[in-house]
Amino acid sequence: MNEIAQPLISIKDLKVHFPVAGRGLFSRSKQVLRAVDGVDLSIHSGETLGLVGESGCGKTTLGRAILRLTEPTSGQILFRDQDLAQLSNSQMRAQRRKLQIIFQDPYASLNPRMTVSQIIGEPLETFRLASGDERKRRVRELMDMVGLSTRFLKRYPHEFSGGQRQRIGIARALAVDPEFIVADEPISALDVSIQAQIMNLLARLRNQKRLTYLFISHDLRAVRHVSDRIAVMYLGKIVELAEARSIYANPLMPYTKALISAVPVADPKVETARRRIVLTGDVPSSINPPSGCRFRTRCPYAIDACRDVEPQLVQIKPNHFAACIRISAAEPDIERVRPGDAPGLRLASIAHSA
Amino acid sequence: MSDDNGNLLSVRDLRVYFETEDGSVRAVDGISFDVKRGETLGIVGESGSGKSVANLSLMRLIPEPPGKIASGSISFDGRDVLRLSPSEIRALRGKRIAMIFQDPMTSLNPFMRVSKQLMEVTQLHLGHTKRQARAHAIAMLEHVGIPDAAERVDSYPHEFSGGMRQRVIIAMALSCQPELLIADEPTTALDVTIQAQILELIKQLKSETGASVILITHDLGVIAGMTDHVIVMYAGRVFEQAPTRELFERPGNPYTRGLLRSVPDPTEDEGTLYQIPGQPPDLAHLPPGCPFASRCERAEEVCQKEFPPFVQLTPSHQSLCHFANEVYAETGATR
């Protein structure tokens, strides 16, 4: 983190539930998919918060819900002191200028019938920020900023490579001078050499324009590189939150440990020597998540109590939070916890009765 | 049986061209490599490097037209695959050479029960009766770690998760004990924890059967953990080939070196990441010199004009670069 500041975004007990049809064509049973299920999270001004997790964990839904591109079911989304969840649609539209998003698929998120100049210039008109010559000047400036030659002004998206299209998407997001950007898997569709270019571009723009990012990705190496802090999500919940360096060097929650150990390292010596935690089974469904700790069905350290008690995200080490009843500040290393010990049990039951 | 050098597969000067509106595209333009028995060869490259086209041609799966294998030879166990009749190549495919693709859904028939799809393979290639084939199908699913295989064998592909589907594909690919398994981005569509499971499974099955594997991926981490030997492709050419450890420790090509440096190292706080500038070239309009020259930090005038030589750095390490020896010396010195 660059400096300790007031959070720019502060999310409180956010839930996004989707009704889904029951099994069978004529079934009337209504089920609920709990994509985001009670998330508390603060994002500080000027920081990059990385959000990682596997497919279906709710990370994209969380990112979209913050911008109200997906309507939250309950909870607060404070942008400075204003609760975005309470705004009417027209009030929200006005706020969108400050809150932008970059999508994963630069192929799908650009209108194929618009030229680059129209795509980047459109938000300037929508928000009545610039028109005529001023608009032209701004578009050129934005293209320059993201490393696109202004020779391409009149070209269409299909004439560009994936990396260049992502640059167009970034320029469009920056056109309105936002304060906060949700970058949803911005590099996942790109080649390795282009990924590095886009990560560097995002970092440079952050410093130049004092931007705040929520960087969503399943790629832990990328998240580790760009983020100040990282939040790990599993089945709709944040299960660990800490500074990028410490979460990578010293993950506490068993799921994070497995996730980090699964990341291949581009060094044959490290790869052949390392002991990998291979999880068994698949991620359960968010329609019927396991009771208690949602990770317990795949967790090598799960005990009976994990089924009964939902773990809270608590501070285990300074600025390092994890949701696991088996670890504590006194013994943060799950490998060394005595069999059957669950110091978090007391804490969770207090939270429960409160 | 293998040839004198212990090679199961030998590809020599393979060229695969595609006729497009934009002119002739040389997707693969003169590549040569060998796969020894029991060895895992990694092929790494970015989109358009020709890595997938090269491997589709090994199985003669290139659609003709627009594609065409313009020249070269592909010797599998001493026989030239390019000269086999359609029925001979069908006998090879799925039996002695099997393939796994990135998206398991594209290689499974969504309207057919998994049992039937698995049974077809062994009925065709091994002459199994229905009963034998069914027993074999269940045994294979168990072997690749599908729980309750006997019940799940009659499910349809959509009833499996992505990771489980990839296991079904692997079960199908391995059901005739192939001598060569070609895996084209087998884990790219999967989550990291599932990727770890599948890679572990491929390793385990390989060590049990002694099969050779060609693993195509863009992920240098996967290459580092899985392969014995690597070839790096760019613009339809082999830019570098070396034993895996040597390639990572001492690359002899500026492109490989750039790729390795542009992968973030999670154990360190880095400022700006190294980046290779520019875009991959348009294969329909390649420049006369080195196809990487415009993006290369090491390029000099000669690189723009003359195509680079394939320089032998050690008996098992080659690099396509005018300055291969210099780069090799530099990476050796900075180790």
XYZ file of C-alpha atoms in Angstrom:
689
model
C 0.000 0.000 0.000
C 1.253 3.438 -0.836
C -0.238 5.128 2.187
C -2.883 4.393 4.756
C -5.975 6.290 3.729
C -9.709 6.213 4.121
C -11.169 3.383 2.111
C -12.409 4.523 -1.269
C -14.754 1.557 -1.467
C -16.130 -0.188 1.552
C -18.346 -3.231 1.120
C -20.447 -4.465 4.031
C -22.152 -7.868 4.162
C -22.774 -7.851 0.430
C -24.913 -10.639 -0.968
C -25.800 -11.432 -4.540
C -28.227 -14.324 -4.863
C -29.707 -15.581 -8.109
C -32.932 -17.554 -8.226
C -32.523 -20.702 -10.300
C -35.120 -23.125 -11.594
C -35.322 -26.455 -9.829
C -34.453 -29.712 -11.561
C -36.959 -30.984 -14.082
C -39.024 -29.111 -16.617
C -42.120 -28.556 -14.504
C -40.472 -28.337 -11.138
C -41.711 -25.460 -9.026
C -39.047 -25.712 -6.398
C -37.059 -22.524 -6.341
C -33.403 -22.704 -5.489
C -30.954 -19.924 -4.835
C -27.444 -19.631 -6.179
C -25.397 -17.764 -3.588
C -22.792 -16.215 -5.883
C -21.687 -13.667 -3.290
C -22.712 -14.578 0.208
C -21.797 -11.996 2.818
C -18.627 -10.185 1.788
C -16.937 -7.415 3.770
C -14.087 -5.704 1.981
C -12.390 -2.323 1.888
C -10.384 -0.933 -0.994
C -8.118 1.968 -0.196
C -7.540 4.958 -2.397
C -4.603 4.300 -4.717
C -4.258 0.625 -3.964
C -4.666 -2.420 -6.173
C -6.667 -5.097 -4.463
C -6.321 -8.485 -6.134
C -9.286 -10.829 -6.024
C -8.515 -14.469 -6.812
C -10.467 -17.674 -6.854
C -11.531 -20.484 -9.127
C -14.386 -20.405 -11.604
C -17.737 -20.126 -9.909
C -16.353 -18.639 -6.686
C -18.217 -15.373 -7.278
C -15.292 -13.054 -7.997
C -16.713 -11.659 -11.234
C -20.168 -11.253 -9.691
C -18.631 -9.375 -6.772
C -16.793 -7.032 -9.148
C -19.919 -6.392 -11.176
C -22.074 -5.902 -8.090
C -19.780 -3.155 -6.816
C -20.553 -1.203 -10.002
C -24.189 -2.340 -9.887
C -23.842 -4.012 -13.263
C -25.375 -6.888 -11.344
C -27.907 -5.885 -8.697
C -26.899 -6.806 -5.149
C -29.467 -8.697 -3.079
C -28.497 -6.998 0.170
C -25.645 -5.187 1.850
C -23.850 -1.889 1.454
C -21.388 -0.625 -1.130
C -19.936 2.586 0.208
C -18.133 4.736 -2.342
C -16.615 7.308 -0.022
C -19.714 7.988 2.108
C -22.367 7.224 -0.438
C -24.094 3.831 -0.492
C -24.194 2.837 -4.153
C -26.644 0.046 -3.369
C -29.259 2.663 -2.409
C -28.952 4.857 -5.496
C -31.671 5.058 -8.120
C -30.701 4.064 -11.648
C -30.280 7.653 -12.785
C -28.224 8.573 -9.723
C -26.084 5.493 -10.373
C -25.547 6.478 -14.003
C -24.055 9.743 -12.850
C -21.703 7.880 -10.532
C -20.558 5.522 -13.288
C -18.192 8.190 -14.492
C -16.091 7.541 -11.410
C -16.397 3.767 -11.578
C -15.321 1.908 -14.680
C -14.677 -1.670 -15.746
C -12.274 -3.445 -18.094
C -13.468 -6.805 -19.356
C -11.699 -10.071 -19.974
C -12.666 -10.537 -23.542
C -11.566 -7.609 -25.660
C -13.258 -9.304 -28.604
C -16.722 -9.293 -27.068
C -16.676 -5.961 -25.271
C -16.073 -3.662 -28.245
C -18.780 -2.820 -30.759
C -17.526 -4.301 -34.067
C -19.266 -1.602 -36.120
C -17.626 1.336 -34.415
C -14.209 2.747 -35.199
C -11.636 3.115 -32.447
C -12.222 6.842 -32.399
C -15.976 6.313 -31.892
C -15.456 3.658 -29.208
C -13.100 5.769 -27.125
C -15.045 8.977 -27.788
C -18.493 7.594 -26.934
C -18.227 7.915 -23.137
C -17.022 11.512 -23.590
C -20.334 12.303 -25.253
C -22.470 10.188 -22.948
C -21.201 12.170 -19.991
C -21.017 15.420 -22.010
C -17.361 15.818 -21.223
C -16.124 16.821 -24.642
C -17.353 17.294 -28.175
C -16.043 18.465 -31.535
C -12.343 19.261 -31.642
C -11.932 18.844 -27.916
C -13.270 15.319 -28.227
C -10.831 14.552 -31.048
C -7.957 15.894 -28.995
C -8.960 13.789 -25.980
C -9.281 10.608 -28.064
C -5.781 11.129 -29.482
C -4.422 11.792 -26.021
C -6.041 8.617 -24.667
C -4.716 6.491 -27.522
C -1.286 7.858 -26.909
C -1.589 7.121 -23.200
C -2.363 3.436 -23.744
C 0.220 2.995 -26.478
C -1.969 2.909 -29.578
C -0.829 4.743 -32.661
C -3.241 7.496 -33.703
C -2.847 6.178 -37.259
C -5.463 3.611 -36.193
C -8.183 6.181 -35.349
C -10.467 5.086 -38.147
C -9.939 1.340 -37.834
C -12.427 -1.229 -36.570
C -11.854 -3.657 -33.664
C -11.400 -6.709 -35.885
C -8.328 -5.107 -37.406
C -6.494 -5.300 -34.096
C -4.778 -8.077 -32.158
C -6.027 -9.151 -28.716
C -3.518 -7.004 -26.856
C -4.328 -3.916 -28.905
C -8.050 -4.468 -28.350
C -7.447 -4.609 -24.626
C -5.657 -1.263 -24.947
C -8.765 0.139 -26.675
C -10.914 -1.138 -23.778
C -8.566 0.518 -21.284
C -8.626 3.819 -23.196
C -12.423 3.734 -23.221
C -12.511 3.164 -19.460
C -10.068 6.012 -18.878
C -11.900 8.475 -21.123
C -14.148 9.687 -18.296
C -11.340 10.103 -15.752
C -12.540 7.417 -13.330
C -11.267 6.981 -9.786
C -11.940 3.277 -9.476
C -11.576 0.533 -12.060
C -12.678 -3.072 -11.847
C -10.311 -5.047 -14.084
C -12.047 -8.371 -14.629
C -9.512 -10.930 -15.919
C -7.945 -8.250 -18.135
C -5.031 -10.409 -19.280
C -6.456 -13.927 -19.292
C -7.195 -14.014 -23.010
C -3.779 -12.692 -23.998
C -0.454 -14.262 -24.912
C 2.354 -14.296 -22.358
C 4.399 -11.525 -24.005
C 1.290 -9.347 -24.308
C 0.194 -10.029 -20.711
C 3.378 -8.378 -19.467
C 2.675 -5.328 -21.651
C -0.855 -4.903 -20.298
C 0.171 -5.428 -16.658
C 2.855 -2.767 -17.047
C 0.405 -0.416 -18.745
C -2.131 -0.785 -15.920
C 0.581 -0.148 -13.333
C 1.836 2.957 -15.151
C -1.677 4.376 -15.515
C -2.387 3.750 -11.852
C 0.608 5.830 -10.852
C -0.024 8.568 -13.415
C -3.707 8.978 -12.697
C -3.859 7.868 -9.069
C -6.302 5.094 -9.879
C -7.636 2.435 -7.547
C -8.077 -1.057 -8.951
C -9.937 -4.189 -8.099
C -7.921 -6.690 -10.147
C -9.880 -9.907 -10.614
C -8.041 -12.930 -11.928
C -7.614 -16.652 -11.574
C -3.919 -16.199 -12.373
C -2.160 -15.979 -9.034
C 1.187 -15.042 -10.508
C -0.328 -12.007 -12.216
C -2.332 -11.017 -9.142
C 0.731 -11.302 -6.944
C 2.634 -9.054 -9.320
C 0.124 -6.232 -9.639
C -1.594 -6.185 -6.244
C -0.855 -4.512 -2.922
C -3.266 -6.781 -1.091
C -4.967 -9.989 -2.172
C -8.370 -11.371 -1.207
C -9.026 -15.062 -1.849
C -12.586 -16.079 -2.583
C -14.199 -19.505 -2.287
C -17.891 -20.239 -2.926
C -19.107 -16.700 -2.367
C -16.971 -15.890 0.684
C -13.645 -14.176 1.258
C -11.507 -16.808 2.999
C -8.192 -14.966 3.286
C -7.032 -11.376 2.979
C -3.516 -10.039 3.368
C -0.688 -8.138 1.739
C 0.303 -9.747 -1.545
C 3.778 -10.621 -0.343
C 2.705 -12.289 2.876
C -0.203 -14.199 1.371
C 2.115 -15.664 -1.227
C 5.023 -16.387 1.086
C 2.909 -17.535 3.975
C -0.668 -18.553 3.179
C -2.648 -19.526 6.289
C -6.007 -20.881 5.198
C -5.713 -24.447 3.792
C -7.495 -23.482 0.559
C -5.062 -20.647 -0.132
C -2.182 -22.995 0.620
C -3.459 -25.480 -1.964
C -4.175 -22.756 -4.499
C -0.680 -21.320 -4.259
C 0.952 -24.706 -4.276
C -0.926 -25.565 -7.468
C 0.541 -22.628 -9.391
C 3.255 -23.878 -11.720
C 6.558 -22.043 -11.341
C 8.640 -21.379 -14.431
C 11.740 -23.010 -12.972
C 12.404 -26.718 -13.493
C 14.520 -26.978 -10.343
C 11.735 -25.587 -8.163
C 9.093 -27.636 -9.965
C 10.803 -30.998 -9.565
C 11.685 -30.372 -5.929
C 8.412 -28.989 -4.620
C 5.773 -30.860 -2.728
C 2.399 -30.008 -4.153
C -0.866 -30.125 -2.224
C -3.237 -31.754 -4.713
C -6.838 -31.231 -3.658
C -9.270 -34.019 -4.311
C -12.633 -33.403 -5.897
C -14.271 -30.431 -7.536
C -15.574 -27.151 -6.197
C -19.080 -27.803 -4.788
C -22.044 -25.887 -6.173
C -22.991 -22.469 -4.778
C -26.611 -23.576 -4.895
C -26.112 -25.952 -2.030
C -22.838 -24.984 -0.434
C -21.519 -27.249 2.327
C -22.588 -26.313 5.861
C -20.078 -24.699 8.172
C -16.820 -24.068 6.369
C -17.487 -24.283 2.639
C -14.044 -25.660 1.944
C -14.309 -28.529 4.402
C -15.329 -31.110 1.764
C -11.947 -30.727 0.066
C -9.860 -29.748 3.067
C -7.217 -32.203 4.270
C -7.375 -30.656 7.760
C -11.146 -30.655 8.259
C -12.546 -31.972 11.542
C -16.155 -32.533 12.652
C -16.491 -29.014 14.036
C -15.831 -27.563 10.560
C -19.196 -28.931 9.472
C -21.114 -27.149 12.203
C -19.513 -23.748 12.462
C -19.126 -21.111 9.799
C -15.645 -19.615 10.217
C -15.269 -15.836 10.449
C -12.579 -13.840 8.682
C -10.366 -12.942 11.641
C -6.948 -11.369 12.039
C -4.405 -14.127 12.598
C -1.265 -12.076 12.054
C -0.890 -8.305 11.674
C -2.962 -7.319 8.617
C -3.397 -10.965 7.689
C -6.956 -12.295 7.929
C -8.125 -15.865 7.419
C -11.359 -17.794 7.854
C -10.484 -21.102 9.495
C -11.511 -22.240 12.946
C -8.434 -24.414 13.329
C -5.848 -21.664 13.268
C -5.306 -18.717 15.612
C -2.826 -15.991 16.420
C -1.275 -18.387 18.939
C -0.808 -21.130 16.329
C -1.194 -19.780 12.790
C 0.400 -22.817 11.128
C -2.257 -25.422 10.301
C 0.443 -28.096 10.002
C 1.297 -27.627 13.649
C -2.176 -27.419 15.124
C -2.781 -30.312 17.512
C -5.287 -32.935 16.315
C -8.850 -31.881 17.062
C -7.889 -28.334 18.107
C -10.179 -25.574 16.890
C -9.398 -22.330 18.717
C -11.635 -20.375 16.333
C -14.652 -22.292 17.587
C -15.189 -19.997 20.551
C -14.915 -16.895 18.399
C -17.357 -18.209 15.844
C -19.919 -19.109 18.483
C -19.670 -15.617 19.985
C -20.318 -14.159 16.535
C -23.186 -16.550 16.150
C -24.929 -15.591 19.362
C -24.388 -11.866 18.755
C 10.449 -50.830 -32.201
C 12.113 -47.541 -32.690
C 14.735 -46.190 -35.009
C 18.441 -46.298 -34.264
C 18.428 -43.239 -32.025
C 15.617 -44.433 -29.754
C 13.229 -41.999 -31.407
C 9.583 -42.929 -31.514
C 8.782 -39.916 -33.653
C 10.982 -37.947 -36.029
C 9.742 -34.876 -37.822
C 11.930 -33.467 -40.557
C 11.527 -30.148 -42.342
C 7.752 -30.135 -41.983
C 5.959 -27.327 -43.838
C 2.235 -26.707 -43.557
C 0.738 -23.892 -45.612
C -2.754 -22.461 -45.691
C -4.214 -20.692 -48.701
C -6.162 -17.639 -47.535
C -7.602 -14.537 -49.170
C -4.650 -12.733 -47.733
C -2.219 -15.012 -49.553
C -0.352 -18.122 -48.556
C 0.186 -18.424 -44.797
C 3.151 -20.520 -43.751
C 1.754 -21.733 -40.432
C 4.579 -24.235 -40.031
C 7.648 -23.487 -42.042
C 10.335 -26.129 -41.881
C 10.407 -27.577 -38.396
C 12.276 -30.674 -37.259
C 12.188 -32.458 -33.926
C 12.373 -35.899 -32.340
C 10.490 -37.547 -29.517
C 12.284 -40.372 -27.751
C 10.454 -43.287 -26.195
C 9.234 -42.468 -22.696
C 10.172 -38.805 -23.096
C 7.940 -35.777 -22.621
C 8.550 -33.093 -25.193
C 7.145 -29.642 -24.457
C 6.194 -27.302 -27.263
C 5.782 -23.722 -26.148
C 4.681 -20.776 -28.231
C 2.151 -17.972 -28.443
C -0.936 -17.843 -30.631
C -0.044 -18.171 -34.275
C 3.332 -19.751 -33.561
C 2.237 -22.913 -35.362
C 2.432 -25.227 -32.361
C -1.078 -26.634 -32.737
C -0.934 -26.881 -36.533
C 2.327 -28.821 -36.259
C 0.694 -31.361 -33.988
C -2.502 -31.675 -35.953
C -0.384 -32.553 -38.960
C 1.276 -35.388 -37.031
C -2.120 -37.072 -37.023
C -2.933 -35.853 -40.531
C -5.789 -33.803 -39.124
C -5.172 -30.657 -41.158
C -8.195 -29.861 -43.321
C -7.113 -29.948 -46.966
C -7.928 -27.494 -48.518
C -7.315 -24.786 -47.272
C -4.351 -26.455 -45.549
C -1.610 -28.406 -47.220
C 1.405 -30.290 -45.954
C 3.792 -28.800 -48.464
C 6.836 -30.910 -47.647
C 8.651 -32.848 -44.987
C 8.490 -36.238 -43.371
C 6.902 -37.516 -40.179
C 8.340 -40.837 -39.150
C 6.456 -42.700 -36.431
C 8.154 -45.910 -35.337
C 10.011 -46.049 -38.628
C 7.016 -45.442 -40.938
C 6.292 -42.212 -42.768
C 2.887 -41.027 -41.571
C 2.538 -38.793 -44.636
C 2.593 -41.823 -46.940
C 0.031 -43.924 -45.100
C -3.341 -44.692 -46.685
C -6.470 -43.275 -45.005
C -7.272 -46.661 -43.470
C -3.728 -47.090 -42.174
C -3.793 -43.643 -40.578
C -7.154 -44.407 -38.953
C -5.652 -47.550 -37.457
C -2.883 -45.430 -35.958
C -5.083 -42.674 -34.567
C -6.594 -43.432 -31.208
C -4.653 -46.649 -30.934
C -0.936 -45.975 -31.101
C -1.194 -42.175 -31.124
C -3.839 -40.459 -29.004
C -4.708 -36.810 -28.599
C -6.167 -34.639 -25.830
C -7.431 -31.176 -26.686
C -7.935 -28.010 -24.660
C -11.703 -28.111 -24.508
C -12.959 -31.562 -23.527
C -16.416 -30.726 -24.827
C -15.153 -30.522 -28.412
C -13.858 -34.083 -28.302
C -16.897 -35.671 -26.660
C -20.190 -36.251 -28.412
C -22.758 -34.410 -26.255
C -25.602 -36.717 -27.347
C -23.869 -39.984 -26.576
C -23.389 -41.637 -23.215
C -19.787 -41.672 -22.051
C -19.929 -45.483 -21.860
C -20.687 -45.774 -25.561
C -17.957 -43.315 -26.542
C -15.374 -45.151 -24.475
C -16.487 -48.555 -25.714
C -16.327 -47.558 -29.388
C -12.594 -47.012 -29.116
C -11.694 -50.445 -27.828
C -14.282 -52.249 -29.933
C -12.745 -50.660 -33.008
C -9.058 -50.902 -32.163
C -8.760 -53.854 -29.807
C -11.649 -55.972 -31.112
C -13.343 -55.996 -27.718
C -16.794 -57.520 -27.371
C -19.459 -55.252 -25.901
C -19.013 -56.823 -22.528
C -15.216 -56.563 -22.542
C -15.421 -52.976 -23.777
C -17.813 -51.987 -20.997
C -15.664 -53.562 -18.316
C -12.624 -51.848 -19.802
C -14.439 -48.495 -19.930
C -15.310 -48.704 -16.236
C -11.786 -49.783 -15.339
C -10.343 -46.836 -17.284
C -12.660 -44.329 -15.584
C -11.668 -45.719 -12.192
C -8.059 -45.486 -13.201
C -8.280 -41.777 -14.005
C -9.966 -41.117 -10.667
C -13.656 -40.811 -11.446
C -15.597 -41.753 -8.316
C -18.431 -44.304 -8.673
C -17.236 -45.153 -12.179
C -19.618 -48.097 -12.580
C -22.631 -45.814 -12.100
C -21.287 -42.729 -13.818
C -20.160 -44.523 -16.963
C -23.662 -44.198 -18.410
C -23.857 -40.424 -17.875
C -23.777 -37.883 -20.658
C -20.769 -35.548 -20.974
C -22.646 -32.493 -19.646
C -23.272 -34.303 -16.381
C -19.552 -34.102 -15.603
C -17.633 -31.022 -14.432
C -14.845 -29.586 -16.605
C -12.101 -31.396 -14.719
C -14.019 -34.676 -14.745
C -14.666 -34.323 -18.483
C -10.952 -33.908 -19.077
C -10.466 -37.124 -17.066
C -12.969 -38.878 -19.318
C -10.997 -37.666 -22.349
C -7.786 -38.936 -20.823
C -9.428 -42.297 -20.086
C -10.531 -42.470 -23.714
C -7.131 -41.417 -25.038
C -5.333 -44.007 -22.949
C -7.766 -46.889 -23.343
C -5.649 -48.571 -26.055
C -2.327 -47.876 -24.293
C -0.985 -45.517 -26.955
C 2.740 -45.167 -27.445
C 2.430 -41.431 -28.064
C 0.062 -39.052 -26.322
C -0.300 -35.576 -27.812
C -1.803 -33.151 -25.288
C -2.665 -29.743 -26.766
C -3.195 -27.231 -23.933
C -4.858 -29.985 -21.849
C -5.317 -27.831 -18.757
C -5.750 -24.321 -20.145
C -9.524 -24.342 -19.666
C -9.260 -25.646 -16.092
C -8.797 -24.020 -12.703
C -5.355 -24.238 -11.119
C -6.269 -26.800 -8.471
C -7.884 -28.978 -11.161
C -4.932 -28.346 -13.468
C -2.647 -29.703 -10.763
C -4.795 -32.854 -10.530
C -4.780 -33.452 -14.296
C -1.038 -32.849 -14.702
C -0.374 -35.200 -11.812
C -2.586 -37.796 -13.515
C -0.774 -37.471 -16.860
C 2.567 -37.885 -15.074
C 1.393 -40.947 -13.191
C -0.127 -42.640 -16.253
C 2.957 -41.892 -18.290
C 5.232 -43.512 -15.752
C 2.972 -46.573 -15.637
C 2.775 -47.121 -19.380
C 6.089 -45.666 -20.549
C 4.321 -43.682 -23.249
C 5.913 -40.660 -24.898
C 4.114 -37.376 -24.494
C 4.050 -34.192 -26.560
C 2.725 -31.408 -24.344
C 1.739 -28.208 -26.075
C 1.224 -25.206 -23.834
C 1.776 -21.481 -23.516
C 2.476 -21.869 -19.780
C 6.179 -21.955 -19.010
C 5.409 -23.184 -15.499
C 3.702 -26.288 -16.871
C 6.655 -26.830 -19.233
C 9.083 -26.557 -16.310
C 7.294 -29.182 -14.241
C 6.322 -31.714 -16.883
C 8.854 -31.974 -19.686
C 12.296 -33.393 -20.421
C 12.952 -31.426 -23.579
C 11.445 -28.227 -24.973
C 11.009 -26.617 -28.336
C 10.088 -22.942 -28.546
C 8.108 -21.960 -31.617
C 7.611 -18.523 -33.130
C 6.087 -17.609 -36.499
C 5.991 -21.206 -37.696
C 9.634 -21.918 -36.879
C 11.526 -23.655 -34.119
C 13.385 -20.786 -32.483
C 15.115 -22.853 -29.863
C 15.296 -26.384 -28.621
C 17.061 -27.755 -25.571
C 16.722 -30.041 -22.562
C 14.215 -28.378 -20.219
C 16.637 -27.429 -17.465
C 19.172 -26.013 -19.871
C 16.535 -23.947 -21.666
C 15.375 -22.293 -18.447
C 18.849 -21.804 -17.019
C 20.631 -20.802 -20.139
C 18.452 -19.778 -23.067
C 20.325 -19.118 -26.300
C 17.658 -17.108 -28.060
C 16.502 -13.548 -27.318
C 12.842 -14.560 -27.752
C 13.083 -17.378 -25.198
C 14.996 -15.126 -22.855
C 12.321 -12.436 -23.202
C 9.497 -14.910 -22.578
C 11.161 -16.246 -19.456
C 11.737 -12.752 -18.129
C 8.153 -11.632 -18.765
C 6.667 -14.238 -16.406
C 6.152 -12.642 -12.977
C 8.177 -14.262 -10.208
C 5.810 -14.649 -7.251
C 8.641 -14.979 -4.763
C 9.923 -11.492 -5.442
C 8.693 -7.926 -5.350
C 9.308 -6.672 -8.812
C 8.724 -3.206 -10.119
C 8.092 -3.103 -13.813
C 7.858 -6.469 -15.492
C 10.132 -7.139 -18.442
C 8.096 -6.868 -21.600
C 8.696 -7.912 -25.182
C 7.514 -4.933 -27.234
C 5.202 -5.096 -30.233
C 2.949 -7.798 -31.617
C 3.547 -11.226 -33.151
C 4.030 -10.886 -36.923
C 1.381 -11.376 -39.579
C 2.261 -14.764 -41.085
C 0.916 -13.743 -44.480
C 3.358 -10.830 -44.655
C 6.569 -11.910 -43.006
C 9.603 -9.663 -43.322
C 12.623 -11.015 -45.234
C 14.929 -11.333 -42.220
C 14.282 -12.801 -38.785
C 10.529 -12.804 -37.997
C 11.285 -11.659 -34.431
C 13.692 -8.868 -35.409
C 11.250 -5.968 -34.997
C 10.575 -6.980 -31.367
C 14.094 -8.082 -30.464
C 16.342 -6.157 -28.069
C 19.407 -7.818 -29.554
C 18.598 -7.137 -33.229
C 21.145 -5.543 -35.545
C 21.013 -4.618 -39.191
C 21.679 -8.152 -40.413
C 18.557 -9.409 -38.595
C 16.280 -7.265 -40.755
C 17.874 -8.495 -43.974
C 18.929 -12.099 -43.603
C 17.109 -15.082 -42.241
C 18.990 -16.339 -39.158
C 20.916 -19.632 -39.051
C 19.961 -22.518 -36.740
C 23.016 -22.513 -34.518
C 24.189 -25.617 -32.689
C 25.124 -24.479 -29.162
C 25.638 -27.936 -27.666
C 24.830 -31.337 -29.179
C 21.287 -31.060 -27.764
C 20.735 -27.301 -27.828
C 20.017 -25.238 -30.944
C 18.889 -21.670 -31.463
C 17.641 -19.797 -34.516
C 19.476 -16.490 -34.214
C 22.315 -14.566 -35.829
C 23.676 -13.977 -32.348
C 22.874 -17.309 -30.717
C 26.427 -17.831 -29.461
C 26.578 -14.340 -27.967
C 23.199 -14.703 -26.223
C 24.212 -18.125 -24.928
C 27.432 -16.661 -23.551
C 25.512 -13.785 -21.910
C 22.953 -16.010 -20.196
C 25.781 -18.288 -19.049
C 27.648 -15.365 -17.519
C 24.679 -13.862 -15.672
C 23.693 -17.113 -14.080
